Amino acid sequence: MSDGYVWFEGIPFPSMGYKPEVLREARESFALKDEDVLILTYPKSGTNWLIEIVCLVYSKGDPKWIQSVPILKRSPWVEVEYGYNLLKDKEGPRLITSHLPIQLIPKSLFNSKAKVIYLIRNPRDVLTSGYFFFGASAFAKKPQSMEEYFGWFIKGNVPYGSWFDHTRGWMSIRGKENFLILSYEELKRDTRSIVEMISQFLGKKLEPEELNSVLKNSSFQVMKENNMSNFSLLRGQFLDKNGILLRKGITGDWKNHFTVAQAEAFDRIFQEKMADLPRELFPWE
Ligand code: PPS
């Protein structure tokens, strides 16, 4: 289809860096190892923040790694051709990132003890973040207005498809021992406690000063200035000059961009699609 996406199994993917044959091979043949860590999110949920935190937990707060190696190399995206090629021959424990829905994730995940962290975010803020980010990208369809993007998001006609399907899919394996669910909202509210939870889950105990350094170096301001993490390396080819990864970094920005009618419509759709899941899985107002 020539609508600005690469389609695979009914899901639209960005038009640069993705190939059906790589997506297929990743699902069928990529071997997850028990010592791997998989960072899973729907796009615009705080993926890169979580990667930065996990990298810093692994380096015990030492910022040398995050300051010298681009984030896309530290925890490559398994479904992207570039990331897949980096990962498949990599030795030792790997940090792996993915936005894939559950039905497209490497099948080997389900027979491995790899640790998985799934980060969820209020879909209203995901929508808002995506509106600005994809609107300034060269790899996704550019919306003319928030109204237009709102319609695409509700239909799942955005990179990686429907937020609702994605979230329902991954939530279906909640409770598995190697699966930690976090939210952007809790991470914002009490970063210290959630980072401690992450380090415990990963079996990496941090001394108090190491924890302080993780918090400082993964903060919005420090990350925004770190050219290895802020996607400035993607400007030109993938992003135009308004393409900013670290845009606002707050919760509830949707309130500045949705009309009253959009807010009401979103509530209705959320209710229709997610009402049977426990409310505590969605820790936002
Ligand atoms: S992507 O392109 O899908 O990988 O984007 P992703 O990293 O998932 O999400 C981008 C949003 O995460 C915010 N962000 C942060 N918030 C708080 N603290 C830190 N350190 C941080 N790093 C990234 C980023 O600002 C995007 O949200 P918005 O709402 O657009 O600001």
Short mmCIF file of C-alpha atoms and ligand atoms in Angstrom, two decimals:
data_model
loop_
_atom_site.label_atom_id
_atom_site.label_comp_id
_atom_site.label_asym_id
_atom_site.label_seq_id
_atom_site.Cartn_x
_atom_site.Cartn_y
_atom_site.Cartn_z
CA MET A 1 0.00 0.00 0.00
CA SER A 2 1.32 3.48 -0.73
CA ASP A 3 -0.16 5.40 2.18
CA GLY A 4 3.16 6.23 3.85
CA TYR A 5 3.37 3.01 5.88
CA VAL A 6 4.91 -0.42 5.54
CA TRP A 7 2.07 -2.83 6.36
CA PHE A 8 2.74 -6.18 7.99
CA GLU A 9 0.01 -8.51 9.24
CA GLY A 10 -2.48 -5.66 9.33
CA ILE A 11 -0.24 -3.30 11.33
CA PRO A 12 1.13 -0.04 9.85
CA PHE A 13 4.88 0.50 10.43
CA PRO A 14 6.97 3.59 9.65
CA SER A 15 8.14 3.80 6.08
CA MET A 16 11.87 4.01 6.88
CA GLY A 17 13.93 1.27 8.50
CA TYR A 18 11.20 -1.40 8.43
CA LYS A 19 10.81 -4.34 6.02
CA PRO A 20 8.21 -7.11 6.05
CA GLU A 21 10.96 -9.74 5.68
CA VAL A 22 12.80 -8.44 8.76
CA LEU A 23 9.57 -8.27 10.76
CA ARG A 24 8.82 -11.85 9.76
CA GLU A 25 12.31 -13.11 10.54
CA ALA A 26 12.30 -11.30 13.90
CA ARG A 27 9.08 -13.01 14.89
CA GLU A 28 9.98 -16.47 13.61
CA SER A 29 13.70 -16.76 14.23
CA PHE A 30 15.05 -14.18 16.70
CA ALA A 31 16.25 -16.10 19.76
CA LEU A 32 15.71 -14.34 23.07
CA LYS A 33 18.08 -15.51 25.78
CA ASP A 34 17.21 -15.90 29.44
CA GLU A 35 19.69 -13.15 30.38
CA ASP A 36 18.21 -10.58 27.94
CA VAL A 37 16.10 -7.62 29.06
CA LEU A 38 13.26 -6.51 26.80
CA ILE A 39 11.87 -2.97 27.05
CA LEU A 40 8.38 -2.96 25.60
CA THR A 41 6.12 -0.02 24.91
CA TYR A 42 3.58 1.41 22.54
CA PRO A 43 5.29 4.39 20.79
CA LYS A 44 5.48 7.69 22.69
CA SER A 45 5.02 6.08 26.11
CA GLY A 46 8.42 7.03 27.55
CA THR A 47 10.46 4.24 25.92
CA ASN A 48 13.69 6.20 25.72
CA TRP A 49 13.38 7.39 29.31
CA LEU A 50 13.10 3.78 30.43
CA ILE A 51 16.04 2.73 28.22
CA GLU A 52 18.16 5.50 29.77
CA ILE A 53 17.22 4.35 33.27
CA VAL A 54 17.96 0.68 32.52
CA CYS A 55 21.32 1.57 30.93
CA LEU A 56 22.23 3.62 34.00
CA VAL A 57 21.12 0.82 36.32
CA TYR A 58 23.44 -1.54 34.38
CA SER A 59 26.33 0.93 34.61
CA LYS A 60 25.58 1.56 38.32
CA GLY A 61 24.96 5.24 37.68
CA ASP A 62 28.15 5.82 35.69
CA PRO A 63 27.09 8.08 32.78
CA LYS A 64 30.05 7.18 30.49
CA TRP A 65 28.04 4.64 28.47
CA ILE A 66 24.99 6.85 27.93
CA GLN A 67 27.23 9.77 27.00
CA SER A 68 29.27 7.89 24.42
CA VAL A 69 26.98 5.38 22.67
CA PRO A 70 23.77 6.34 20.82
CA ILE A 71 20.63 5.08 22.53
CA LEU A 72 19.61 3.12 19.40
CA LYS A 73 22.80 1.06 19.77
CA ARG A 74 22.60 0.54 23.52
CA SER A 75 19.17 -1.05 23.38
CA PRO A 76 18.38 -1.65 19.71
CA TRP A 77 14.84 -2.03 18.34
CA VAL A 78 14.47 -5.69 17.37
CA GLU A 79 11.90 -5.03 14.63
CA VAL A 80 13.95 -2.35 12.85
CA GLU A 81 16.42 -3.66 10.25
CA TYR A 82 19.33 -1.72 11.81
CA GLY A 83 18.56 -2.92 15.33
CA TYR A 84 17.84 -6.49 14.27
CA ASN A 85 21.23 -6.77 12.58
CA LEU A 86 23.00 -5.35 15.64
CA LEU A 87 21.19 -7.70 18.00
CA LYS A 88 21.26 -11.00 16.23
CA ASP A 89 25.02 -11.51 16.48
CA LYS A 90 25.48 -9.78 19.83
CA GLU A 91 27.08 -11.85 22.59
CA GLY A 92 26.11 -11.79 26.24
CA PRO A 93 23.11 -10.22 27.98
CA ARG A 94 21.38 -7.79 25.66
CA LEU A 95 19.12 -4.81 26.23
CA ILE A 96 16.45 -5.00 23.55
CA THR A 97 13.69 -2.51 22.77
CA SER A 98 10.44 -3.11 20.96
CA HIS A 99 7.14 -1.42 20.20
CA LEU A 100 5.75 -4.63 18.69
CA PRO A 101 2.27 -5.87 19.55
CA ILE A 102 2.26 -9.24 21.27
CA GLN A 103 1.32 -11.21 18.15
CA LEU A 104 4.43 -9.98 16.30
CA ILE A 105 7.05 -10.28 19.08
CA PRO A 106 9.74 -12.96 18.59
CA LYS A 107 8.03 -16.23 19.46
CA SER A 108 11.07 -17.32 21.47
CA LEU A 109 10.08 -14.83 24.17
CA PHE A 110 7.41 -17.21 25.40
CA ASN A 111 9.93 -20.00 26.05
CA SER A 112 12.57 -17.82 27.67
CA LYS A 113 13.10 -16.26 31.06
CA ALA A 114 14.15 -12.94 29.53
CA LYS A 115 12.99 -10.09 31.74
CA VAL A 116 10.35 -7.85 30.22
CA ILE A 117 9.46 -4.34 31.33
CA TYR A 118 6.24 -3.00 29.81
CA LEU A 119 5.72 0.73 30.18
CA ILE A 120 2.24 2.10 29.72
CA ARG A 121 1.17 5.77 29.43
CA ASN A 122 -2.15 7.58 29.37
CA PRO A 123 -3.17 7.14 25.71
CA ARG A 124 -4.36 10.75 25.61
CA ASP A 125 -0.77 11.87 26.26
CA VAL A 126 0.55 9.20 23.88
CA LEU A 127 -1.74 10.65 21.20
CA THR A 128 -0.59 14.21 21.93
CA SER A 129 3.09 13.25 21.94
CA GLY A 130 2.66 11.31 18.67
CA TYR A 131 0.85 14.19 17.01
CA PHE A 132 3.86 16.47 17.46
CA PHE A 133 6.54 13.84 16.88
CA PHE A 134 5.17 12.11 13.78
CA GLY A 135 4.14 15.48 12.36
CA ALA A 136 7.85 16.40 12.30
CA SER A 137 9.12 13.05 11.03
CA ALA A 138 10.02 11.79 7.58
CA PHE A 139 8.82 8.22 8.28
CA ALA A 140 5.14 8.52 9.16
CA LYS A 141 2.08 10.17 7.69
CA LYS A 142 2.00 13.85 8.67
CA PRO A 143 -1.31 15.01 10.13
CA GLN A 144 -2.66 18.39 9.03
CA SER A 145 -4.35 18.98 12.37
CA MET A 146 -4.92 17.47 15.81
CA GLU A 147 -8.42 16.61 14.68
CA GLU A 148 -7.08 14.53 11.83
CA TYR A 149 -4.50 12.76 14.00
CA PHE A 150 -7.13 12.10 16.67
CA GLY A 151 -9.21 10.24 14.08
CA TRP A 152 -6.22 8.20 12.89
CA PHE A 153 -5.23 7.28 16.46
CA ILE A 154 -8.70 6.08 17.37
CA LYS A 155 -8.77 3.89 14.26
CA GLY A 156 -5.24 2.59 14.86
CA ASN A 157 -4.05 4.17 11.62
CA VAL A 158 -0.77 5.32 13.20
CA PRO A 159 2.65 3.65 13.57
CA TYR A 160 2.25 0.25 15.30
CA GLY A 161 -1.53 0.31 15.03
CA SER A 162 -4.13 0.59 17.74
CA TRP A 163 -3.06 1.58 21.27
CA PHE A 164 -6.09 -0.27 22.58
CA ASP A 165 -5.20 -3.56 20.86
CA HIS A 166 -1.53 -3.22 21.77
CA THR A 167 -2.29 -2.64 25.42
CA ARG A 168 -4.92 -5.37 25.64
CA GLY A 169 -2.53 -7.81 24.02
CA TRP A 170 0.35 -7.23 26.41
CA MET A 171 -1.85 -6.92 29.48
CA SER A 172 -3.08 -10.44 28.78
CA ILE A 173 0.21 -11.84 30.12
CA ARG A 174 0.31 -9.66 33.25
CA GLY A 175 1.16 -11.60 36.37
CA LYS A 176 3.94 -13.61 34.70
CA GLU A 177 6.98 -13.65 36.92
CA ASN A 178 9.39 -12.16 34.36
CA PHE A 179 6.96 -9.38 33.31
CA LEU A 180 7.02 -6.01 35.09
CA ILE A 181 4.35 -3.45 34.24
CA LEU A 182 5.14 0.20 34.93
CA SER A 183 3.45 3.44 34.02
CA TYR A 184 4.87 6.75 32.85
CA GLU A 185 2.60 8.43 35.38
CA GLU A 186 4.03 6.51 38.36
CA LEU A 187 7.53 6.98 37.04
CA LYS A 188 6.93 10.75 36.97
CA ARG A 189 5.22 10.81 40.37
CA ASP A 190 7.81 8.82 42.29
CA THR A 191 10.83 8.29 40.08
CA ARG A 192 13.08 7.16 42.94
CA SER A 193 10.81 4.32 44.09
CA ILE A 194 10.14 3.10 40.57
CA VAL A 195 13.85 3.14 39.68
CA GLU A 196 14.49 1.10 42.83
CA MET A 197 11.78 -1.31 41.70
CA ILE A 198 13.45 -1.58 38.27
CA SER A 199 16.88 -2.27 39.77
CA GLN A 200 15.43 -4.90 42.06
CA PHE A 201 13.59 -6.57 39.17
CA LEU A 202 16.84 -6.64 37.18
CA GLY A 203 18.76 -8.01 40.15
CA LYS A 204 21.10 -5.01 40.21
CA LYS A 205 21.42 -3.55 43.66
CA LEU A 206 22.35 0.14 43.71
CA GLU A 207 24.19 2.01 46.46
CA PRO A 208 22.50 5.30 47.45
CA GLU A 209 24.98 7.45 45.49
CA GLU A 210 24.60 5.19 42.44
CA LEU A 211 20.83 5.57 42.62
CA ASN A 212 21.23 9.36 42.87
CA SER A 213 23.35 9.34 39.74
CA VAL A 214 20.79 7.22 37.83
CA LEU A 215 18.10 9.74 38.77
CA LYS A 216 20.19 12.77 37.85
CA ASN A 217 21.43 11.43 34.52
CA SER A 218 18.02 10.16 33.35
CA SER A 219 16.22 13.38 34.29
CA PHE A 220 14.37 15.22 31.54
CA GLN A 221 16.83 18.14 31.46
CA VAL A 222 19.98 16.04 31.41
CA MET A 223 18.57 13.65 28.80
CA LYS A 224 17.40 16.54 26.65
CA GLU A 225 20.98 17.79 26.49
CA ASN A 226 22.55 14.38 25.87
CA ASN A 227 23.06 14.10 22.12
CA MET A 228 23.42 10.31 22.46
CA SER A 229 19.86 10.10 23.80
CA ASN A 230 17.81 13.03 22.51
CA PHE A 231 17.46 11.84 18.87
CA SER A 232 19.40 14.87 17.58
CA LEU A 233 21.43 12.31 15.59
CA LEU A 234 18.24 11.53 13.65
CA ARG A 235 17.72 15.13 12.48
CA GLY A 236 18.00 15.60 8.76
CA GLN A 237 17.27 12.08 7.55
CA PHE A 238 14.47 10.96 9.90
CA LEU A 239 13.31 14.08 11.70
CA ASP A 240 12.97 17.67 10.59
CA LYS A 241 14.15 20.56 12.73
CA ASN A 242 10.94 20.55 14.79
CA GLY A 243 11.33 16.84 15.54
CA ILE A 244 11.98 16.74 19.26
CA LEU A 245 11.97 13.55 21.31
CA LEU A 246 12.11 15.29 24.69
CA ARG A 247 9.29 17.73 24.03
CA LYS A 248 7.59 18.44 27.39
CA GLY A 249 7.94 15.31 29.47
CA ILE A 250 4.84 15.90 31.59
CA THR A 251 1.59 14.12 32.36
CA GLY A 252 -1.73 15.58 31.27
CA ASP A 253 -0.53 17.72 28.35
CA TRP A 254 -3.50 16.34 26.38
CA LYS A 255 -5.66 18.80 28.34
CA ASN A 256 -3.92 21.62 26.46
CA HIS A 257 -4.71 20.09 23.07
CA PHE A 258 -8.02 18.17 23.16
CA THR A 259 -11.31 19.95 22.66
CA VAL A 260 -14.07 19.16 25.16
CA ALA A 261 -15.77 17.06 22.49
CA GLN A 262 -12.56 15.10 21.81
CA ALA A 263 -12.04 14.50 25.54
CA GLU A 264 -15.58 13.18 25.87
CA ALA A 265 -15.28 11.03 22.76
CA PHE A 266 -12.00 9.58 24.03
CA ASP A 267 -13.56 8.71 27.40
CA ARG A 268 -16.38 6.89 25.64
CA ILE A 269 -14.03 4.92 23.40
CA PHE A 270 -11.72 4.06 26.28
CA GLN A 271 -14.69 2.82 28.26
CA GLU A 272 -15.97 0.73 25.35
CA LYS A 273 -12.63 -0.87 24.62
CA MET A 274 -11.01 -1.25 28.03
CA ALA A 275 -13.81 -1.42 30.60
CA ASP A 276 -13.31 -5.13 31.32
CA LEU A 277 -9.69 -4.61 32.46
CA PRO A 278 -8.96 -3.67 36.10
CA ARG A 279 -8.97 0.11 36.57
CA GLU A 280 -5.69 -0.02 38.56
CA LEU A 281 -3.81 -0.97 35.38
CA PHE A 282 -4.40 2.59 34.20
CA PRO A 283 -3.03 4.85 36.95
CA TRP A 284 -3.95 8.26 35.58
CA GLU A 285 -6.88 10.59 36.21
S1 PPS B 1 9.38 6.90 20.81
O1 PPS B 1 9.67 7.81 19.66
O2 PPS B 1 8.12 6.14 20.58
O3 PPS B 1 10.49 5.99 21.11
O4 PPS B 1 9.10 7.91 22.02
P1 PPS B 1 9.13 7.55 23.57
O5 PPS B 1 10.53 7.59 24.06
O6 PPS B 1 8.35 6.31 23.82
O7 PPS B 1 8.27 8.73 24.21
C1 PPS B 1 8.65 10.08 24.11
C2 PPS B 1 7.98 10.81 25.27
O8 PPS B 1 8.70 10.50 26.49
C3 PPS B 1 9.10 11.72 27.09
N1 PPS B 1 10.39 11.56 27.81
C4 PPS B 1 10.57 11.86 29.10
N2 PPS B 1 9.70 12.29 30.04
C5 PPS B 1 10.20 12.54 31.28
N3 PPS B 1 11.50 12.37 31.61
C6 PPS B 1 12.41 11.94 30.69
N4 PPS B 1 13.69 11.78 31.03
C7 PPS B 1 11.94 11.66 29.37
N5 PPS B 1 12.54 11.24 28.24
C8 PPS B 1 11.58 11.18 27.29
C9 PPS B 1 9.26 12.67 25.93
O9 PPS B 1 9.31 14.00 26.37
C10 PPS B 1 8.04 12.32 25.11
O10 PPS B 1 6.83 12.82 25.66
P2 PPS B 1 6.18 14.25 25.28
O11 PPS B 1 4.83 14.25 25.94
O12 PPS B 1 6.11 14.33 23.81
O13 PPS B 1 7.10 15.28 25.89
#
